[in-house]
CSV table of C-alpha atoms in Angstrom, one decimal:
chain,number,residue,atom,x,y,z
A,116,MET,CA,57.4,25.1,80.6
A,117,TYR,CA,56.3,21.5,81.2
A,118,THR,CA,54.0,19.0,79.5
A,119,ALA,CA,51.0,17.2,80.8
A,120,ASP,CA,52.8,13.8,80.7
A,121,MET,CA,55.7,15.1,82.8
A,122,ASP,CA,56.3,13.3,86.1
A,123,PRO,CA,54.4,15.3,88.7
A,124,GLU,CA,57.4,15.4,91.0
A,125,VAL,CA,59.5,16.8,88.2
A,126,ALA,CA,56.8,19.2,87.2
A,127,GLN,CA,56.5,20.9,90.6
A,128,TRP,CA,60.2,21.7,90.7
A,129,VAL,CA,60.1,22.9,87.1
A,130,GLU,CA,57.2,25.2,88.1
A,131,MET,CA,59.3,26.5,91.0
A,132,LEU,CA,62.0,27.5,88.6
A,133,ARG,CA,59.7,30.4,87.7
A,134,SER,CA,59.4,31.6,91.3
A,135,PRO,CA,60.4,35.3,91.9
A,136,GLN,CA,62.2,34.1,95.0
A,137,ILE,CA,65.9,33.2,94.4
A,138,GLU,CA,65.9,30.8,97.3
A,139,GLU,CA,63.1,28.8,95.7
A,140,ARG,CA,64.7,28.8,92.3
A,141,LEU,CA,68.0,27.5,93.9
A,142,VAL,CA,66.1,24.7,95.6
A,143,ALA,CA,64.3,23.8,92.4
A,144,VAL,CA,67.4,23.7,90.2
A,145,LYS,CA,69.4,21.7,92.7
A,146,THR,CA,66.5,19.2,93.1
A,147,LEU,CA,66.2,18.8,89.3
A,148,GLN,CA,69.9,18.1,89.1
A,149,HIS,CA,69.4,15.4,91.8
A,150,LEU,CA,66.4,13.8,90.1
A,151,GLY,CA,68.2,13.5,86.8
A,152,ASP,CA,65.0,13.3,84.7
A,153,GLU,CA,65.4,14.2,81.1
A,154,ASP,CA,62.1,16.0,81.1
A,155,ALA,CA,64.0,18.7,83.0
A,156,ILE,CA,66.5,19.4,80.2
A,157,GLU,CA,64.4,22.1,78.4
A,158,PRO,CA,63.5,23.9,81.7
A,159,LEU,CA,67.2,23.7,82.7
A,160,ILE,CA,68.1,25.3,79.4
A,161,GLY,CA,65.7,28.0,80.2
A,162,ALA,CA,67.4,28.5,83.6
A,163,LEU,CA,70.6,29.4,81.9
A,164,ASN,CA,69.0,32.8,81.4
A,165,ASP,CA,68.2,33.2,85.1
A,166,GLU,CA,69.2,36.5,86.6
A,167,ASN,CA,71.2,34.7,89.3
A,168,PRO,CA,74.6,33.3,88.3
A,169,THR,CA,74.4,30.5,90.9
A,170,VAL,CA,71.2,29.2,89.4
A,171,GLN,CA,72.9,29.4,86.0
A,172,GLU,CA,75.9,27.5,87.2
A,173,ILE,CA,73.9,24.7,88.7
A,174,ALA,CA,71.8,24.5,85.5
A,175,ILE,CA,75.0,24.1,83.5
A,176,THR,CA,76.3,21.4,85.8
A,177,SER,CA,72.9,19.5,85.4
A,178,LEU,CA,72.9,19.8,81.6
A,179,TRP,CA,76.6,18.6,81.6
A,180,GLU,CA,75.5,15.5,83.5
A,181,PHE,CA,72.7,14.8,81.0
A,182,ALA,CA,75.3,15.0,78.2
A,183,ASN,CA,72.5,15.7,75.7
A,184,PRO,CA,73.8,17.5,72.5
A,185,VAL,CA,70.7,19.7,72.5
A,186,ALA,CA,72.3,21.7,75.3
A,187,ILE,CA,75.5,22.5,73.3
A,188,ASN,CA,74.2,25.7,71.6
A,189,PRO,CA,72.7,27.2,74.8
A,190,LEU,CA,75.9,26.3,76.7
A,191,LEU,CA,77.9,28.1,74.0
A,192,ASP,CA,76.0,31.2,74.8
A,193,CYS,CA,77.3,30.9,78.4
A,194,ILE,CA,81.0,31.0,77.6
A,195,GLY,CA,80.8,34.7,77.1
A,196,SER,CA,79.0,35.3,80.4
A,197,PRO,CA,80.1,38.3,82.6
A,198,HIS,CA,80.2,35.8,85.5
A,199,GLU,CA,83.5,33.9,85.8
A,200,ASN,CA,82.0,30.9,87.5
A,201,VAL,CA,79.3,30.5,84.8
A,202,ARG,CA,81.9,30.8,82.0
A,203,GLU,CA,84.2,28.2,83.6
A,204,GLU,CA,81.5,25.7,84.2
A,205,ALA,CA,80.1,26.1,80.7
A,206,LEU,CA,83.6,25.6,79.2
A,207,SER,CA,84.2,22.5,81.3
A,208,ALA,CA,80.9,21.0,80.2
A,209,LEU,CA,81.5,21.9,76.5
A,210,LYS,CA,85.0,20.4,76.6
A,211,GLU,CA,83.3,17.0,77.1
A,212,LEU,CA,80.2,17.6,74.9
A,213,VAL,CA,81.5,19.2,71.7
A,214,SER,CA,82.5,17.1,68.7
A,215,THR,CA,83.6,17.8,65.1
A,216,ASN,CA,80.0,18.4,64.3
A,217,ASP,CA,80.0,21.6,66.4
A,218,LEU,CA,82.9,23.2,64.5
A,219,MET,CA,80.9,25.8,62.7
A,220,LYS,CA,78.9,26.7,65.8
A,221,ILE,CA,82.1,27.4,67.7
A,222,LEU,CA,83.6,29.4,64.8
A,223,ASP,CA,80.4,31.5,64.9
A,224,VAL,CA,80.9,32.3,68.6
A,225,LEU,CA,84.6,33.0,67.9
A,226,GLN,CA,83.7,35.9,65.6
A,227,LEU,CA,81.5,37.6,68.2
A,228,GLY,CA,83.0,40.7,69.8
A,229,ASN,CA,83.0,39.1,73.3
A,230,THR,CA,86.5,38.6,74.5
A,231,HIS,CA,85.5,35.9,77.0
A,232,ALA,CA,83.6,34.0,74.3
A,233,GLN,CA,86.5,34.3,72.0
A,234,LEU,CA,89.0,33.0,74.5
A,235,ASN,CA,86.8,30.0,75.4
A,236,SER,CA,86.1,29.3,71.7
A,237,LEU,CA,89.8,29.1,71.0
A,238,ILE,CA,90.1,26.6,73.8
A,239,LEU,CA,87.2,24.5,72.5
A,240,LEU,CA,88.8,24.3,69.1
A,241,ARG,CA,91.7,22.4,70.6
A,242,LYS,CA,89.2,19.5,71.3
A,243,ILE,CA,88.1,19.4,67.6
A,244,HIS,CA,91.6,19.6,66.0
A,245,ASP,CA,90.2,20.7,62.6
A,246,ALA,CA,92.6,22.6,60.3
A,247,GLN,CA,89.5,24.3,58.8
A,248,ALA,CA,89.7,26.6,61.9
A,249,LEU,CA,93.1,28.0,60.9
A,250,PRO,CA,91.8,31.0,58.9
A,251,PHE,CA,89.6,32.0,61.8
A,252,ILE,CA,92.5,31.7,64.3
A,253,LEU,CA,95.0,33.7,62.3
A,254,PRO,CA,93.5,37.2,62.9
A,255,PHE,CA,93.9,36.7,66.7
A,256,PHE,CA,97.7,36.5,66.2
A,257,GLU,CA,97.5,40.3,65.8
A,258,SER,CA,95.0,41.0,68.5
A,259,GLU,CA,95.7,43.9,70.9
A,260,ASN,CA,94.8,41.5,73.7
A,261,PRO,CA,97.8,39.3,74.7
A,262,ASP,CA,95.5,36.7,76.2
A,263,LEU,CA,93.9,36.2,72.8
A,264,ARG,CA,97.3,36.1,71.1
A,265,GLU,CA,98.4,33.4,73.6
A,266,ALA,CA,95.2,31.4,73.2
A,267,ALA,CA,95.4,31.5,69.4
A,268,VAL,CA,99.0,30.4,69.1
A,269,THR,CA,98.4,27.6,71.7
A,270,THR,CA,95.3,26.4,69.7
A,271,LEU,CA,97.4,26.3,66.5
A,272,ARG,CA,99.5,23.4,67.8
A,273,TYR,CA,96.3,21.3,68.3
A,274,LEU,CA,95.2,21.6,64.6
A,275,ASN,CA,95.7,18.4,62.6
A,276,GLN,CA,98.0,18.6,59.6
A,277,VAL,CA,99.1,22.2,60.1
A,278,VAL,CA,102.9,22.0,59.8
A,279,ARG,CA,103.6,25.4,58.4
A,280,CYS,CA,102.3,28.7,59.6
A,281,GLU,CA,104.6,31.7,59.0
A,282,PRO,CA,102.4,34.2,60.8
A,283,ALA,CA,102.9,32.3,64.1
A,284,LEU,CA,106.7,32.9,64.0
A,285,ALA,CA,106.4,36.6,64.9
A,286,LEU,CA,104.8,35.7,68.2
A,287,ALA,CA,108.1,34.2,69.3
A,288,ARG,CA,109.2,37.8,69.7
A,289,ASP,CA,106.0,39.1,71.2
A,290,PRO,CA,106.4,41.7,73.9
A,291,ALA,CA,104.2,39.6,76.3
A,292,GLU,CA,106.1,36.8,78.0
A,293,SER,CA,103.0,34.6,78.2
A,294,VAL,CA,102.7,34.8,74.4
A,295,ARG,CA,106.3,33.9,73.8
A,296,ARG,CA,106.0,30.9,76.1
A,297,ALA,CA,103.1,29.6,74.2
A,298,ALA,CA,104.7,30.4,70.8
A,299,ALA,CA,107.9,28.5,71.7
A,300,LEU,CA,105.9,25.3,72.5
A,301,THR,CA,103.9,25.7,69.3
A,302,LEU,CA,107.0,26.1,67.1
A,303,GLY,CA,108.0,22.6,68.1
A,304,HIS,CA,105.1,21.3,66.0
A,305,LEU,CA,105.9,23.4,62.9
A,306,ASN,CA,108.3,22.8,60.0
A,307,ASP,CA,108.9,26.3,58.6
A,308,GLU,CA,112.6,26.8,57.7
A,309,GLU,CA,113.0,29.6,60.3
A,310,VAL,CA,111.6,27.5,63.2
A,311,VAL,CA,114.9,25.9,64.5
A,312,PRO,CA,117.0,29.1,64.3
A,313,LEU,CA,114.2,31.0,66.0
A,314,LEU,CA,114.0,28.5,68.8
A,315,CYS,CA,117.8,28.5,69.2
A,316,GLU,CA,117.6,32.3,69.6
A,317,LEU,CA,114.9,32.0,72.2
A,318,LEU,CA,116.8,29.3,74.1
A,319,THR,CA,120.0,31.3,74.4
A,320,SER,CA,118.8,34.9,74.5
A,321,ASP,CA,115.2,35.3,75.8
A,322,SER,CA,115.0,37.1,79.2
A,323,ASP,CA,112.2,34.8,80.5
A,324,TRP,CA,113.4,31.4,81.7
A,325,GLN,CA,110.1,29.8,81.0
A,326,VAL,CA,110.4,30.8,77.3
A,327,ARG,CA,113.9,29.3,77.3
A,328,ARG,CA,112.7,26.1,78.9
A,329,ASN,CA,109.8,25.9,76.4
A,330,ALA,CA,112.2,26.5,73.5
A,331,ALA,CA,114.3,23.5,74.8
A,332,GLN,CA,111.2,21.3,74.9
A,333,ALA,CA,110.3,22.3,71.3
A,334,LEU,CA,113.9,21.6,70.1
A,335,ASP,CA,113.6,18.2,71.8
A,336,ILE,CA,110.5,17.4,69.6
A,337,LEU,CA,112.2,18.6,66.5
A,338,ALA,CA,115.6,16.9,67.2
A,339,SER,CA,117.4,19.0,64.6
A,340,PRO,CA,121.2,18.7,64.3
A,341,GLU,CA,121.2,22.5,63.6
A,342,SER,CA,120.3,23.1,67.3
A,343,VAL,CA,123.4,21.4,68.8
A,344,GLU,CA,125.4,24.6,69.3
A,345,ALA,CA,122.6,26.4,71.0
A,346,LEU,CA,121.7,23.4,73.1
A,347,THR,CA,125.3,23.0,74.2
A,348,ALA,CA,125.5,26.6,75.2
A,349,ALA,CA,122.2,26.3,77.1
A,350,MET,CA,123.6,23.6,79.3
A,351,GLY,CA,125.1,26.5,81.2
A,352,ASP,CA,121.8,28.3,81.7
A,353,SER,CA,121.2,29.8,85.2
A,354,GLU,CA,117.8,28.0,85.5
A,355,TRP,CA,117.9,24.3,86.2
A,356,GLN,CA,114.7,23.5,84.3
A,357,VAL,CA,116.2,25.0,81.2
A,358,ARG,CA,119.3,22.8,81.7
A,359,LYS,CA,117.1,19.7,82.3
A,360,PHE,CA,115.1,20.0,79.1
A,361,THR,CA,118.2,21.0,77.2
A,362,ALA,CA,119.9,17.8,78.3
A,363,ARG,CA,116.8,15.9,77.1
A,364,ALA,CA,117.0,17.5,73.7
A,365,LEU,CA,120.7,16.5,73.5
A,366,GLN,CA,119.7,12.9,74.1
A,367,LYS,CA,118.1,12.9,70.7
A,368,VAL,CA,120.6,14.8,68.6
A,369,ALA,CA,123.6,12.9,70.1
A,370,ASP,CA,126.4,15.1,69.0
A,371,LYS,CA,129.9,14.6,70.5
A,372,THR,CA,130.6,18.3,70.5
A,373,ALA,CA,128.2,18.5,73.5
A,374,MET,CA,130.2,16.0,75.5
A,375,PRO,CA,132.1,18.5,77.7
A,376,ALA,CA,129.0,20.4,78.6
A,377,LEU,CA,127.2,17.1,79.4
A,378,ILE,CA,130.1,15.8,81.5
A,379,LYS,CA,130.0,19.1,83.5
A,380,ALA,CA,126.3,18.6,84.0
A,381,LEU,CA,126.9,15.3,85.8
A,382,THR,CA,127.9,17.5,88.9
A,383,ASP,CA,124.8,19.8,88.6
A,384,ASP,CA,123.1,20.8,91.8
A,385,TYR,CA,119.9,19.3,90.5
A,386,SER,CA,119.5,15.5,90.2
A,387,ASP,CA,117.1,15.8,87.2
A,388,VAL,CA,119.8,17.6,85.2
A,389,ARG,CA,122.4,15.0,86.2
A,390,ARG,CA,120.1,12.1,85.3
A,391,ASP,CA,119.2,13.5,81.9
A,392,ALA,CA,122.8,14.4,81.2
A,393,ALA,CA,123.9,10.8,81.9
A,394,THR,CA,121.4,9.5,79.5
A,395,ALA,CA,122.5,11.9,76.8
A,396,LEU,CA,126.1,10.8,77.3
A,397,GLY,CA,125.1,7.2,77.0
A,398,ASN,CA,123.5,8.0,73.7
A,399,LEU,CA,126.8,9.3,72.4
A,400,GLU,CA,128.2,5.8,72.7
A,401,ASP,CA,131.7,7.2,73.2
A,402,ALA,CA,134.1,5.6,75.6
A,403,ASP,CA,135.6,9.0,76.6
A,404,ALA,CA,132.4,9.6,78.7
A,405,LEU,CA,132.9,6.4,80.8
A,406,PRO,CA,135.2,7.8,83.5
A,407,ALA,CA,132.8,10.7,84.3
A,408,LEU,CA,129.8,8.4,84.3
A,409,GLN,CA,131.5,5.9,86.6
A,410,GLN,CA,132.0,8.7,89.1
A,411,THR,CA,128.3,9.2,89.2
A,412,LEU,CA,127.6,5.6,90.3
A,413,HIS,CA,128.1,7.0,93.8
A,414,ASP,CA,125.6,9.9,93.3
A,415,PRO,CA,123.3,10.5,96.3
A,416,ASP,CA,120.3,10.2,94.0
A,417,MET,CA,119.2,6.7,93.2
A,418,ASP,CA,117.7,7.7,89.8
A,419,VAL,CA,121.0,9.3,88.8
A,420,ARG,CA,122.9,6.1,89.7
A,421,ILE,CA,120.4,3.9,87.7
A,422,PHE,CA,120.5,6.1,84.6
A,423,SER,CA,124.3,6.4,84.8
A,424,GLN,CA,124.7,2.6,84.9
A,425,ARG,CA,122.3,2.3,81.9
A,426,ALA,CA,124.5,4.8,80.0
A,427,ILE,CA,127.6,2.9,80.9
A,428,ASP,CA,126.1,-0.3,79.8
A,429,LYS,CA,125.0,1.2,76.5
A,430,ILE,CA,128.5,2.6,75.8
A,431,GLN,CA,130.2,-0.6,76.6
A,432,LYS,CA,127.8,-2.6,74.5
A,433,SER,CA,128.5,-0.3,71.5
A,434,MET,CA,132.3,-0.8,71.8
A,435,PRO,CA,134.1,-3.4,69.6
A,436,GLU,CA,134.6,-6.7,71.4
A,437,ALA,CA,138.4,-6.2,71.3
A,438,SER,CA,138.1,-3.3,73.6
A,439,HIS,CA,136.8,-5.6,76.4
A,440,ALA,CA,139.9,-7.8,76.3
C-alpha cells in the first residue's frame, strides 16, 4: 500500500488505513487529508472502498483537494453509492474535476442500471456540454422514473448546438410537475416549430404556477411575436412571479396590444411586477402610456419610480421634436 521512499509520517497513516478499528481508520484518513502529500493519493483511492461511509466521504474530499485526474474513474464509481453523503461528495468533486476528455467514461456510467449513478451522470454531462451525449440522453425521456426524466430534459439544454429535439416536447405535458417545470425551461433553448405554441399553452393553462413561470421565462428567451397574445393574457395570472416574468417577456416583443394589460400591472400589489411592467411600457415608445407611467412616479417603491422615469424618458426621446413644443 506504500513504497519504501514514502515519507515515514505519511506511511504510518497509510498503514493505519488498514486497521480493523473504524476509529483508527477515521483518524488516518483525516490526517492524510491534512498532510496533503500526493503519496497518499493511491491509498486514499483504496479507502473509497472502505466499509464505513464516513471514511469514504473524507477520502473523496481529500482526493478532490488533490485535483489529480487519476481519481476521476474511482470517484465515478462512487456516484452510485447507496450512501447519500458519499454520492453527493463525489458528485461535487467530479463537477470540478471532469473535462471533455471524460465524456465516454461518464456515458459508460450512464448506461449502468444504477439510478443514483444515472442521475449523477446526467448532471455531470451538463459540465461537458457535448452534443455527442444526446443519443444517450434521449432514452431517459421515456424513463418510468420522473427524476430521470427531469434530469435528462434539464441536461438537454446544456448541450452545445442542440436546437431541435422533438422528443423533448412531449415532456412539456408530463404528468409530473417537476418534469414539466424542467421541460418548460429547456424549450426556451430549442427552435422546433411547436415550441412557442406549446409554451403559450403551458403559460396560460398549466395547473402548476412554477410551470407557468418557467414558460414565461422561456418565452422571454425566445422573444417571439407569436407569444404576445398568451403573454398579454398571463399578465392576469394569479401568481405574481408569473406576472413578473411575463412582463419581462413583453419587454422584448414590445407589442402595443399588450399596453392595457401592462398599464393595469402598474398598480400590481408586487413591486417587481410594477417595475417590469413600466420597463415594458417604455419599450413600446408610445405616448399613450405616459399618463399611467407618470402616476407611478409617486410609487412607494424606489425601483419602480426609477424604472418608470426611465420609461418616460425613453418614450419622450422617441417622440418627434414637434411634440415637445
